[in-house]
């Protein structure tokens, strides 16, 4: 149970999330018949409003709601992952219920067809409930460590469209065309639709649509369209949302009768050492990473071999197995990686040889000399990037 279990909503558009959007002008198109009517705002005004909204209270005010995430990336059929695994978010549609009462009051419920997992954070203590295993794990953060350092604890903005939108709006540059289209409705609320589109030909992204609440300018939905597609390849948005503080009882939990109860403390020798070891490894990899290109066609280059990737997959196993230490999460993650790598096609260039995996939005190249290149670019662009020293 690590923080990454609950926060990887941005994985399918990780490359796109760093490119930001340009400040553009242009009036709001008049609402078509049946669409909600909102005061006229230009793209530049909406960008400013969205950035201002994301800066308030850490980007999110007390609220509750239901978030739906859908991915149609064109990946091969993936093996069934355990409930709650981020690997399952690479395809299909998934729902998460979120309650946020403040920095130390968060609840996340991830229902599946036959079970549900719950993470309830209240102060320096948290509960993780897995109904399929009938197991409740009490998580305590050692005094002085701070709840944000607990690997199992998500940041509330990681679980909603707000964080993805914040990344997209973080920087403005000349690489992006921005416009406003007709108003719409999301989660029963009228929204402005702000559209960001790359100017570069080598990007796989056609456009990203941000639905901004007409009253608060909080992002309620993010849709990412791949080139040549009329439907979003990835979207995350609220289907229901309330901008009021959740009731205190949402952050209390009592294990059901007959449930197996376990206790884990972060900061103890063992758990703390494992978390720090992985964090140190992540820092080392990040320090050796570089970026080729810029804007929408930027490609991240990481020192990572096929063996390293397989090891990473098993270490980031999630779901019941990862929580309970039975290894099922490791197997799920490893099986997904194996399936994806089997779909890879061999490529070569002056730089050497490797295997490339292409989805609607992201292309990844694993070279035989021990590099992983990832970007929201065409295979031609990523092969070209492999030759840049």
mmCIF file of C-alpha atoms in Angstrom, residues 27-316:
data_model
loop_
_atom_site.group_PDB
_atom_site.id
_atom_site.type_symbol
_atom_site.label_atom_id
_atom_site.label_comp_id
_atom_site.label_asym_id
_atom_site.label_seq_id
_atom_site.Cartn_x
_atom_site.Cartn_y
_atom_site.Cartn_z
ATOM 1 C CA UNK A 27 -14.602 35.450 -27.526
ATOM 2 C CA UNK A 28 -16.827 32.727 -26.210
ATOM 3 C CA UNK A 29 -18.958 31.197 -28.926
ATOM 4 C CA UNK A 30 -22.635 31.839 -28.294
ATOM 5 C CA UNK A 31 -24.313 28.933 -26.530
ATOM 6 C CA UNK A 32 -26.166 26.672 -28.915
ATOM 7 C CA UNK A 33 -29.773 25.797 -28.336
ATOM 8 C CA UNK A 34 -30.154 23.672 -25.219
ATOM 9 C CA UNK A 35 -26.752 24.564 -23.755
ATOM 10 C CA UNK A 36 -26.594 26.528 -20.489
ATOM 11 C CA UNK A 37 -26.093 30.276 -20.833
ATOM 12 C CA UNK A 38 -23.099 31.756 -18.998
ATOM 13 C CA UNK A 39 -21.539 35.229 -19.016
ATOM 14 C CA UNK A 40 -19.223 35.709 -21.977
ATOM 15 C CA UNK A 41 -15.544 35.024 -21.192
ATOM 16 C CA UNK A 42 -12.512 34.975 -23.461
ATOM 17 C CA UNK A 43 -9.961 32.168 -23.433
ATOM 18 C CA UNK A 44 -7.464 34.463 -21.735
ATOM 19 C CA UNK A 45 -9.969 35.335 -18.989
ATOM 20 C CA UNK A 46 -10.849 31.678 -18.421
ATOM 21 C CA UNK A 47 -7.191 30.677 -18.190
ATOM 22 C CA UNK A 48 -6.646 33.346 -15.553
ATOM 23 C CA UNK A 49 -9.770 32.269 -13.677
ATOM 24 C CA UNK A 50 -8.749 28.589 -13.733
ATOM 25 C CA UNK A 51 -5.219 29.330 -12.524
ATOM 26 C CA UNK A 52 -6.594 31.521 -9.719
ATOM 27 C CA UNK A 53 -9.046 28.805 -8.678
ATOM 28 C CA UNK A 54 -6.295 26.156 -8.600
ATOM 29 C CA UNK A 55 -4.201 28.369 -6.307
ATOM 30 C CA UNK A 56 -6.843 28.643 -3.607
ATOM 31 C CA UNK A 57 -6.535 26.325 -0.582
ATOM 32 C CA UNK A 58 -3.977 24.125 -2.281
ATOM 33 C CA UNK A 59 -6.134 23.850 -5.387
ATOM 34 C CA UNK A 60 -9.241 22.340 -3.804
ATOM 35 C CA UNK A 61 -11.837 23.426 -1.265
ATOM 36 C CA UNK A 62 -13.849 21.087 0.973
ATOM 37 C CA UNK A 63 -16.060 19.001 -1.283
ATOM 38 C CA UNK A 64 -17.371 15.558 -2.105
ATOM 39 C CA UNK A 65 -18.277 13.858 -5.313
ATOM 40 C CA UNK A 66 -18.058 10.930 -7.685
ATOM 41 C CA UNK A 67 -15.304 10.855 -10.303
ATOM 42 C CA UNK A 68 -15.435 8.688 -13.405
ATOM 43 C CA UNK A 69 -12.308 7.868 -15.376
ATOM 44 C CA UNK A 70 -12.394 6.264 -18.815
ATOM 45 C CA UNK A 71 -9.453 5.159 -20.942
ATOM 46 C CA UNK A 72 -9.548 3.893 -24.515
ATOM 47 C CA UNK A 73 -5.880 3.985 -25.457
ATOM 48 C CA UNK A 74 -5.785 1.154 -27.982
ATOM 49 C CA UNK A 75 -3.729 -1.133 -25.769
ATOM 50 C CA UNK A 76 -3.888 -4.936 -26.210
ATOM 51 C CA UNK A 77 -6.381 -6.771 -24.015
ATOM 52 C CA UNK A 78 -4.908 -6.561 -20.517
ATOM 53 C CA UNK A 79 -5.157 -9.288 -17.853
ATOM 54 C CA UNK A 80 -7.679 -8.684 -15.087
ATOM 55 C CA UNK A 81 -6.023 -6.755 -12.253
ATOM 56 C CA UNK A 82 -6.935 -6.873 -8.598
ATOM 57 C CA UNK A 83 -9.439 -4.319 -7.324
ATOM 58 C CA UNK A 84 -7.938 -0.894 -6.802
ATOM 59 C CA UNK A 85 -4.896 -1.488 -9.004
ATOM 60 C CA UNK A 86 -3.809 1.541 -11.041
ATOM 61 C CA UNK A 87 -2.973 -0.893 -13.840
ATOM 62 C CA UNK A 88 -6.730 -1.424 -14.245
ATOM 63 C CA UNK A 89 -7.075 2.289 -15.071
ATOM 64 C CA UNK A 90 -5.289 1.807 -18.405
ATOM 65 C CA UNK A 91 -8.500 0.524 -20.006
ATOM 66 C CA UNK A 92 -12.240 0.633 -19.497
ATOM 67 C CA UNK A 93 -14.271 2.842 -17.189
ATOM 68 C CA UNK A 94 -13.785 3.230 -13.430
ATOM 69 C CA UNK A 95 -15.479 5.146 -10.657
ATOM 70 C CA UNK A 96 -14.060 6.680 -7.497
ATOM 71 C CA UNK A 97 -15.939 8.457 -4.716
ATOM 72 C CA UNK A 98 -14.077 11.257 -2.961
ATOM 73 C CA UNK A 99 -14.706 13.202 0.256
ATOM 74 C CA UNK A 100 -12.314 16.024 1.119
ATOM 75 C CA UNK A 101 -12.677 17.926 4.367
ATOM 76 C CA UNK A 102 -9.201 19.432 4.576
ATOM 77 C CA UNK A 103 -5.522 18.560 4.392
ATOM 78 C CA UNK A 104 -5.874 15.773 6.984
ATOM 79 C CA UNK A 105 -9.426 14.583 6.250
ATOM 80 C CA UNK A 106 -9.718 12.530 3.080
ATOM 81 C CA UNK A 107 -11.799 9.534 2.108
ATOM 82 C CA UNK A 108 -11.573 7.607 -1.162
ATOM 83 C CA UNK A 109 -13.828 4.723 -2.099
ATOM 84 C CA UNK A 110 -13.105 2.587 -5.145
ATOM 85 C CA UNK A 111 -16.106 0.331 -5.834
ATOM 86 C CA UNK A 112 -15.856 -2.599 -8.220
ATOM 87 C CA UNK A 113 -18.496 -5.024 -9.421
ATOM 88 C CA UNK A 114 -18.258 -7.354 -6.431
ATOM 89 C CA UNK A 115 -16.245 -5.442 -3.827
ATOM 90 C CA UNK A 116 -15.039 -2.079 -2.603
ATOM 91 C CA UNK A 117 -11.860 -0.614 -1.184
ATOM 92 C CA UNK A 118 -11.865 2.398 1.104
ATOM 93 C CA UNK A 119 -9.077 4.648 2.321
ATOM 94 C CA UNK A 120 -10.078 6.905 5.204
ATOM 95 C CA UNK A 121 -7.561 9.478 6.458
ATOM 96 C CA UNK A 122 -8.330 11.362 9.666
ATOM 97 C CA UNK A 123 -5.414 13.284 11.161
ATOM 98 C CA UNK A 124 -2.330 11.104 11.569
ATOM 99 C CA UNK A 125 -4.312 7.882 11.338
ATOM 100 C CA UNK A 126 -5.815 6.065 8.392
ATOM 101 C CA UNK A 127 -7.829 2.928 7.673
ATOM 102 C CA UNK A 128 -7.695 0.860 4.507
ATOM 103 C CA UNK A 129 -10.710 -1.412 4.053
ATOM 104 C CA UNK A 130 -10.784 -4.196 1.446
ATOM 105 C CA UNK A 131 -14.180 -5.875 1.373
ATOM 106 C CA UNK A 132 -13.059 -8.682 -0.978
ATOM 107 C CA UNK A 133 -10.439 -9.807 1.573
ATOM 108 C CA UNK A 134 -12.618 -8.772 4.556
ATOM 109 C CA UNK A 135 -9.522 -7.030 5.902
ATOM 110 C CA UNK A 136 -9.196 -3.666 7.645
ATOM 111 C CA UNK A 137 -5.694 -2.233 7.993
ATOM 112 C CA UNK A 138 -5.120 0.487 10.557
ATOM 113 C CA UNK A 139 -2.336 2.779 9.361
ATOM 114 C CA UNK A 140 -0.561 5.073 11.778
ATOM 115 C CA UNK A 141 2.042 7.623 10.824
ATOM 116 C CA UNK A 142 4.822 7.777 13.382
ATOM 117 C CA UNK A 143 4.843 11.034 15.347
ATOM 118 C CA UNK A 144 6.797 13.739 13.597
ATOM 119 C CA UNK A 145 6.663 12.050 10.189
ATOM 120 C CA UNK A 146 3.607 13.944 8.900
ATOM 121 C CA UNK A 147 0.674 12.219 7.211
ATOM 122 C CA UNK A 148 1.664 13.429 3.769
ATOM 123 C CA UNK A 149 4.743 11.181 3.856
ATOM 124 C CA UNK A 150 2.722 8.013 4.312
ATOM 125 C CA UNK A 151 3.072 6.000 1.100
ATOM 126 C CA UNK A 152 -0.577 4.909 1.282
ATOM 127 C CA UNK A 153 -1.975 8.417 1.588
ATOM 128 C CA UNK A 154 -3.151 10.304 -1.511
ATOM 129 C CA UNK A 155 -3.195 14.007 -2.029
ATOM 130 C CA UNK A 156 -6.815 14.944 -2.631
ATOM 131 C CA UNK A 157 -6.063 16.835 -5.824
ATOM 132 C CA UNK A 158 -4.429 13.723 -7.294
ATOM 133 C CA UNK A 159 -7.831 12.048 -7.337
ATOM 134 C CA UNK A 160 -9.775 14.637 -9.298
ATOM 135 C CA UNK A 161 -9.602 16.538 -12.605
ATOM 136 C CA UNK A 162 -8.140 19.554 -10.790
ATOM 137 C CA UNK A 163 -4.577 18.245 -10.665
ATOM 138 C CA UNK A 164 -4.421 17.308 -14.331
ATOM 139 C CA UNK A 165 -5.828 20.698 -15.257
ATOM 140 C CA UNK A 166 -3.314 22.435 -12.978
ATOM 141 C CA UNK A 167 -0.456 20.714 -14.829
ATOM 142 C CA UNK A 168 -1.886 21.741 -18.190
ATOM 143 C CA UNK A 169 -2.292 25.346 -17.097
ATOM 144 C CA UNK A 170 1.013 25.561 -15.218
ATOM 145 C CA UNK A 171 2.942 27.182 -18.054
ATOM 146 C CA UNK A 172 1.965 29.191 -21.070
ATOM 147 C CA UNK A 173 3.980 29.097 -24.268
ATOM 148 C CA UNK A 174 3.813 29.605 -28.015
ATOM 149 C CA UNK A 175 3.271 25.923 -28.782
ATOM 150 C CA UNK A 176 -0.455 25.826 -27.972
ATOM 151 C CA UNK A 177 -3.587 27.177 -29.630
ATOM 152 C CA UNK A 178 -6.309 27.998 -27.109
ATOM 153 C CA UNK A 179 -9.966 28.647 -27.792
ATOM 154 C CA UNK A 180 -13.363 28.515 -26.099
ATOM 155 C CA UNK A 181 -16.222 26.477 -27.559
ATOM 156 C CA UNK A 182 -19.895 26.288 -26.654
ATOM 157 C CA UNK A 183 -20.917 25.905 -23.035
ATOM 158 C CA UNK A 184 -22.007 22.511 -21.705
ATOM 159 C CA UNK A 185 -23.092 20.738 -18.536
ATOM 160 C CA UNK A 186 -20.991 18.465 -16.297
ATOM 161 C CA UNK A 187 -22.293 16.845 -13.114
ATOM 162 C CA UNK A 188 -25.446 18.910 -13.422
ATOM 163 C CA UNK A 189 -23.503 22.201 -13.428
ATOM 164 C CA UNK A 190 -23.033 24.647 -16.337
ATOM 165 C CA UNK A 191 -19.431 24.774 -17.560
ATOM 166 C CA UNK A 192 -17.208 26.679 -19.936
ATOM 167 C CA UNK A 193 -15.189 24.513 -22.338
ATOM 168 C CA UNK A 194 -11.595 25.609 -22.802
ATOM 169 C CA UNK A 195 -9.743 23.809 -25.599
ATOM 170 C CA UNK A 196 -5.942 23.474 -25.787
ATOM 171 C CA UNK A 197 -4.466 22.116 -29.018
ATOM 172 C CA UNK A 198 -0.821 21.532 -30.014
ATOM 173 C CA UNK A 199 0.621 23.337 -33.013
ATOM 174 C CA UNK A 200 3.336 20.700 -33.508
ATOM 175 C CA UNK A 201 2.639 18.048 -36.147
ATOM 176 C CA UNK A 202 4.543 15.331 -34.294
ATOM 177 C CA UNK A 203 2.184 15.176 -31.314
ATOM 178 C CA UNK A 204 -0.394 12.402 -30.925
ATOM 179 C CA UNK A 205 -2.726 14.788 -29.107
ATOM 180 C CA UNK A 206 -5.393 16.504 -31.171
ATOM 181 C CA UNK A 207 -6.756 18.615 -28.330
ATOM 182 C CA UNK A 208 -7.491 18.693 -24.599
ATOM 183 C CA UNK A 209 -10.809 20.032 -23.368
ATOM 184 C CA UNK A 210 -11.116 21.469 -19.870
ATOM 185 C CA UNK A 211 -14.638 21.898 -18.515
ATOM 186 C CA UNK A 212 -14.537 24.779 -16.005
ATOM 187 C CA UNK A 213 -17.370 25.254 -13.537
ATOM 188 C CA UNK A 214 -19.309 28.355 -14.521
ATOM 189 C CA UNK A 215 -19.445 29.634 -10.942
ATOM 190 C CA UNK A 216 -16.183 28.584 -9.267
ATOM 191 C CA UNK A 217 -13.987 27.988 -12.374
ATOM 192 C CA UNK A 218 -12.905 24.697 -10.789
ATOM 193 C CA UNK A 219 -12.110 22.059 -13.472
ATOM 194 C CA UNK A 220 -14.898 19.470 -13.447
ATOM 195 C CA UNK A 221 -13.736 17.400 -16.407
ATOM 196 C CA UNK A 222 -10.669 16.811 -18.574
ATOM 197 C CA UNK A 223 -10.963 15.123 -21.973
ATOM 198 C CA UNK A 224 -7.975 14.190 -24.137
ATOM 199 C CA UNK A 225 -8.576 13.555 -27.837
ATOM 200 C CA UNK A 226 -6.102 11.682 -30.003
ATOM 201 C CA UNK A 227 -5.527 12.754 -33.592
ATOM 202 C CA UNK A 228 -8.111 11.343 -35.963
ATOM 203 C CA UNK A 229 -10.521 10.378 -33.166
ATOM 204 C CA UNK A 230 -13.992 11.803 -32.563
ATOM 205 C CA UNK A 231 -14.209 10.380 -29.046
ATOM 206 C CA UNK A 232 -11.825 11.111 -26.143
ATOM 207 C CA UNK A 233 -9.079 8.539 -25.676
ATOM 208 C CA UNK A 234 -8.893 9.501 -22.005
ATOM 209 C CA UNK A 235 -11.234 11.425 -19.770
ATOM 210 C CA UNK A 236 -11.707 12.054 -16.084
ATOM 211 C CA UNK A 237 -14.519 14.061 -14.607
ATOM 212 C CA UNK A 238 -17.135 14.439 -11.946
ATOM 213 C CA UNK A 239 -20.517 12.819 -12.454
ATOM 214 C CA UNK A 240 -21.696 14.315 -9.156
ATOM 215 C CA UNK A 241 -20.096 17.045 -7.036
ATOM 216 C CA UNK A 242 -20.964 19.158 -3.985
ATOM 217 C CA UNK A 243 -18.832 22.102 -2.879
ATOM 218 C CA UNK A 244 -19.683 21.894 0.831
ATOM 219 C CA UNK A 245 -17.672 20.359 3.721
ATOM 220 C CA UNK A 246 -18.474 16.628 4.093
ATOM 221 C CA UNK A 247 -20.069 15.479 7.354
ATOM 222 C CA UNK A 248 -17.511 14.403 10.027
ATOM 223 C CA UNK A 249 -18.838 10.823 10.061
ATOM 224 C CA UNK A 250 -17.440 10.343 6.548
ATOM 225 C CA UNK A 251 -13.956 10.268 8.082
ATOM 226 C CA UNK A 252 -14.650 7.743 10.841
ATOM 227 C CA UNK A 253 -14.374 3.992 10.385
ATOM 228 C CA UNK A 254 -15.140 0.955 12.534
ATOM 229 C CA UNK A 255 -14.140 -2.482 11.193
ATOM 230 C CA UNK A 256 -17.199 -4.676 10.505
ATOM 231 C CA UNK A 257 -17.817 -7.622 12.806
ATOM 232 C CA UNK A 258 -15.751 -10.621 11.752
ATOM 233 C CA UNK A 259 -13.262 -8.593 9.704
ATOM 234 C CA UNK A 260 -9.557 -9.330 9.983
ATOM 235 C CA UNK A 261 -7.822 -6.306 11.523
ATOM 236 C CA UNK A 262 -4.152 -5.512 10.906
ATOM 237 C CA UNK A 263 -1.964 -2.607 12.019
ATOM 238 C CA UNK A 264 0.868 -0.907 10.159
ATOM 239 C CA UNK A 265 2.967 2.076 11.200
ATOM 240 C CA UNK A 266 4.847 4.209 8.716
ATOM 241 C CA UNK A 267 8.084 5.498 10.111
ATOM 242 C CA UNK A 268 8.897 2.163 11.773
ATOM 243 C CA UNK A 269 12.037 0.279 10.783
ATOM 244 C CA UNK A 270 11.180 -1.823 7.761
ATOM 245 C CA UNK A 271 8.229 0.048 6.286
ATOM 246 C CA UNK A 272 9.989 3.396 6.606
ATOM 247 C CA UNK A 273 13.235 1.963 5.261
ATOM 248 C CA UNK A 274 11.470 0.443 2.240
ATOM 249 C CA UNK A 275 9.702 3.703 1.456
ATOM 250 C CA UNK A 276 12.917 5.706 1.754
ATOM 251 C CA UNK A 277 14.846 3.192 -0.358
ATOM 252 C CA UNK A 278 12.307 3.436 -3.174
ATOM 253 C CA UNK A 279 12.171 7.216 -2.867
ATOM 254 C CA UNK A 280 15.967 7.350 -3.131
ATOM 255 C CA UNK A 281 15.857 5.129 -6.214
ATOM 256 C CA UNK A 282 13.241 7.427 -7.772
ATOM 257 C CA UNK A 283 15.448 10.443 -7.061
ATOM 258 C CA UNK A 284 18.434 8.747 -8.685
ATOM 259 C CA UNK A 285 16.451 7.911 -11.829
ATOM 260 C CA UNK A 286 14.998 11.433 -11.996
ATOM 261 C CA UNK A 287 18.491 12.896 -11.653
ATOM 262 C CA UNK A 288 19.683 10.928 -14.660
ATOM 263 C CA UNK A 289 16.618 11.661 -16.791
ATOM 264 C CA UNK A 290 16.652 14.207 -19.586
ATOM 265 C CA UNK A 291 14.103 15.734 -21.941
ATOM 266 C CA UNK A 292 14.567 15.842 -25.700
ATOM 267 C CA UNK A 293 12.572 18.475 -27.555
ATOM 268 C CA UNK A 294 10.041 20.862 -26.056
ATOM 269 C CA UNK A 295 6.354 21.520 -25.707
ATOM 270 C CA UNK A 296 3.933 18.903 -26.992
ATOM 271 C CA UNK A 297 6.690 16.926 -28.733
ATOM 272 C CA UNK A 298 8.980 16.656 -25.708
ATOM 273 C CA UNK A 299 10.263 13.153 -24.967
ATOM 274 C CA UNK A 300 11.434 11.996 -21.549
ATOM 275 C CA UNK A 301 14.513 9.761 -21.608
ATOM 276 C CA UNK A 302 15.111 7.555 -18.557
ATOM 277 C CA UNK A 303 17.970 5.145 -17.811
ATOM 278 C CA UNK A 304 15.814 2.014 -17.648
ATOM 279 C CA UNK A 305 16.379 -1.422 -19.134
ATOM 280 C CA UNK A 306 13.824 -4.183 -19.738
ATOM 281 C CA UNK A 307 15.033 -5.905 -16.565
ATOM 282 C CA UNK A 308 14.642 -2.684 -14.577
ATOM 283 C CA UNK A 309 11.141 -2.204 -15.959
ATOM 284 C CA UNK A 310 10.116 -5.746 -14.994
ATOM 285 C CA UNK A 311 11.495 -5.201 -11.497
ATOM 286 C CA UNK A 312 9.665 -1.882 -11.209
ATOM 287 C CA UNK A 313 6.438 -3.584 -12.230
ATOM 288 C CA UNK A 314 6.649 -6.127 -9.447
ATOM 289 C CA UNK A 315 7.725 -3.568 -6.857
ATOM 290 C CA UNK A 316 4.745 -1.373 -7.697
#
